[in-house]
Short mmCIF file of C-alpha atoms in Angstrom, two decimals:
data_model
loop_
_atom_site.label_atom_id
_atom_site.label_comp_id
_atom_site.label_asym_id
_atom_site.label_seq_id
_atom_site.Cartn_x
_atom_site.Cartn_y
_atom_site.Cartn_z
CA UNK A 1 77.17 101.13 37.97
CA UNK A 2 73.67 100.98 39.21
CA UNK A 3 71.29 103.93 37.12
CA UNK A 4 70.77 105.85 40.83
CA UNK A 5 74.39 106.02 41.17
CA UNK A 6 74.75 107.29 37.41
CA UNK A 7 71.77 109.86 37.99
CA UNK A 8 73.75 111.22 41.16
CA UNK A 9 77.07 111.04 39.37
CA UNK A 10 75.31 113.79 36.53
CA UNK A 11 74.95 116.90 38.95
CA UNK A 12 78.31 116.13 40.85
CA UNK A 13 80.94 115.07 38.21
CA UNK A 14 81.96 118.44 37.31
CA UNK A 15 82.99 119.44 40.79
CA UNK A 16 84.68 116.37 41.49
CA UNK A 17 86.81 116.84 37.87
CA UNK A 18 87.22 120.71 39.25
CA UNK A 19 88.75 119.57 42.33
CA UNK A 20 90.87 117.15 40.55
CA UNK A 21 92.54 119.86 38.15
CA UNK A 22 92.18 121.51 42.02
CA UNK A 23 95.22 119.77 43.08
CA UNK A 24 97.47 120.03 39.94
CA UNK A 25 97.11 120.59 36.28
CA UNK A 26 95.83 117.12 34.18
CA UNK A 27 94.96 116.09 30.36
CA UNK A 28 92.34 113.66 29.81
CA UNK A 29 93.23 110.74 30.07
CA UNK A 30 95.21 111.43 33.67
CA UNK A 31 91.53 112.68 34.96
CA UNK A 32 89.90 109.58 33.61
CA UNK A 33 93.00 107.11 35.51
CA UNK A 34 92.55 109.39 38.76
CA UNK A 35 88.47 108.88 38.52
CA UNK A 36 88.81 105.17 38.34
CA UNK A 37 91.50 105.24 41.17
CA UNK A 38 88.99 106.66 43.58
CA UNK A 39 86.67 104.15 42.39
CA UNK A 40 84.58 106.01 39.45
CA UNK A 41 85.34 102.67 37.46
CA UNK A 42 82.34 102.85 34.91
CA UNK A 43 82.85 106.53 33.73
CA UNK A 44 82.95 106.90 30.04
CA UNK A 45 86.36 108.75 28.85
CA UNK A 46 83.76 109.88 25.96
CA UNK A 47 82.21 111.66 29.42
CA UNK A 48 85.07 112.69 30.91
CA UNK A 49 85.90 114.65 27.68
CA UNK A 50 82.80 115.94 27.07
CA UNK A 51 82.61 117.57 30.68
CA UNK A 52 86.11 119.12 30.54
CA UNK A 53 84.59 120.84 27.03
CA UNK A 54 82.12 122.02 28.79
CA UNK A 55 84.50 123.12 31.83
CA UNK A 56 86.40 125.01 29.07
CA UNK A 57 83.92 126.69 27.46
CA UNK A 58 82.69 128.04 30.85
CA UNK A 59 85.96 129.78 31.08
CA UNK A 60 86.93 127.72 34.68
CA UNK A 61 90.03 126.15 33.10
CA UNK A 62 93.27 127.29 31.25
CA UNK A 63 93.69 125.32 28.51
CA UNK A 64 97.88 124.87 27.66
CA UNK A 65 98.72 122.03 24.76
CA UNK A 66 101.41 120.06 25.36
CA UNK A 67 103.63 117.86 22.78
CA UNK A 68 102.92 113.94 23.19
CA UNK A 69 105.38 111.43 22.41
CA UNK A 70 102.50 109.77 20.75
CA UNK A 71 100.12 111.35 18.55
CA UNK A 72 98.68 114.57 18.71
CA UNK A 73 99.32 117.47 21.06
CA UNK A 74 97.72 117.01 24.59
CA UNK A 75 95.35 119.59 26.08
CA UNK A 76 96.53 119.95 29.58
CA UNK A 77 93.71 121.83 31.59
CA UNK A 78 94.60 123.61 34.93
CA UNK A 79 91.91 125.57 37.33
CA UNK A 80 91.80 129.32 36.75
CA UNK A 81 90.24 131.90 39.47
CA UNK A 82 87.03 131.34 38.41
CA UNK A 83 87.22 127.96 38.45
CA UNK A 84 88.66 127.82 42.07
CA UNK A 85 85.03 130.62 42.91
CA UNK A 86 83.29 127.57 40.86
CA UNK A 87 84.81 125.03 43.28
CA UNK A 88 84.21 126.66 46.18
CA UNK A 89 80.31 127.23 45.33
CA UNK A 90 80.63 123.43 44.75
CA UNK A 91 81.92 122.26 47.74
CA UNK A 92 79.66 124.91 49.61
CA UNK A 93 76.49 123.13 47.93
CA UNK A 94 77.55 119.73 48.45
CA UNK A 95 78.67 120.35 52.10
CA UNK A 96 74.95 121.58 52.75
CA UNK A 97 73.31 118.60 50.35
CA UNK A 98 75.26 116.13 52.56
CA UNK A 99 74.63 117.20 55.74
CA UNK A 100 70.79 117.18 55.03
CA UNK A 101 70.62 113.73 53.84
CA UNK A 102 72.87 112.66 56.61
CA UNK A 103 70.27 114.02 58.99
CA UNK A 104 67.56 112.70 56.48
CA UNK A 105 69.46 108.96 57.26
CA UNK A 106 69.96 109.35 60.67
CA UNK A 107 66.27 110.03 61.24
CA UNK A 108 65.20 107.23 59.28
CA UNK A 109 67.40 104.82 61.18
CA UNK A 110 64.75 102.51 63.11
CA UNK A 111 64.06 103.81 66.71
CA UNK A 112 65.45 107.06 65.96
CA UNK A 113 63.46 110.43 66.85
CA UNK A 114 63.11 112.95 63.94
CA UNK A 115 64.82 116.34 64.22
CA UNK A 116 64.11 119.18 63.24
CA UNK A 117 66.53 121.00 61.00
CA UNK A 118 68.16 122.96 64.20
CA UNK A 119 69.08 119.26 65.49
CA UNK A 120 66.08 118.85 68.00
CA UNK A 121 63.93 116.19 68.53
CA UNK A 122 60.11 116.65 69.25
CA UNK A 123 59.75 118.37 72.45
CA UNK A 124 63.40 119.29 72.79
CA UNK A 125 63.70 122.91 73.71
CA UNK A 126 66.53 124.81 71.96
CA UNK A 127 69.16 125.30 74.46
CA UNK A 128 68.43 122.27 75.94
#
């Protein structure tokens, strides 16, 4: 994983383990499996586990432990209310972050006119 992707991953990681545990209730390891599925192949578990600490102590998850059939208990962790408000105020921020830099790309694109931030280019009248 290249050290820009790693440096984005930091701010975003939480939301995308939120909307994970979003979609059903998941211990560990399952979050780590469903991270690499999606293509998050380089993620530490130590990470992974460190973050859903983190999550917990926040108060956004429930926290149940379940018997394993192999060592120790699991702690399955499934989003509470204020996890979902958490969520939300992610998705909110990232919606916003991505449509800026998708502008920020498509004005960069050779030959392409800059806009402002109401989708104009120079000279464009609003309405227009």
């Amino acid at each position: 994983m290249g050290r820009q992707m790693t440096e984005m991953l930091k701010g975003t990681l939480e939301g995308i383990i939120l909307a994970i545990l979003a979609v059903r209730p998941a211990y560990g390891y399952e979050i780590t499996a469903r991270l690499r599925e999606e293509g998050f192949t380089e993620i530490a578990e130590g990470t992974i586990y460190a973050l859903l600490l983190r999550i917990e102590q926040r108060g956004l998850v429930d926290v149940e432990r379940v018997p394993s059939e192999k060592g120790p208990p699991r702690k399955v962790f499934s989003l509470n209310s204020q996890g979902r408000e958490a969520l939300e105020e992610f998705w909110g921020t990232w919606s916003f972050l991505a449509g800026r830099i998708a502008q920020l790309h498509d004005d960069a694109a050779p030959g392409r006119e800059p806009r402002d931030t109401a989708g104009h280019t120079a000279g464009q009248e609003e309405g227009a």
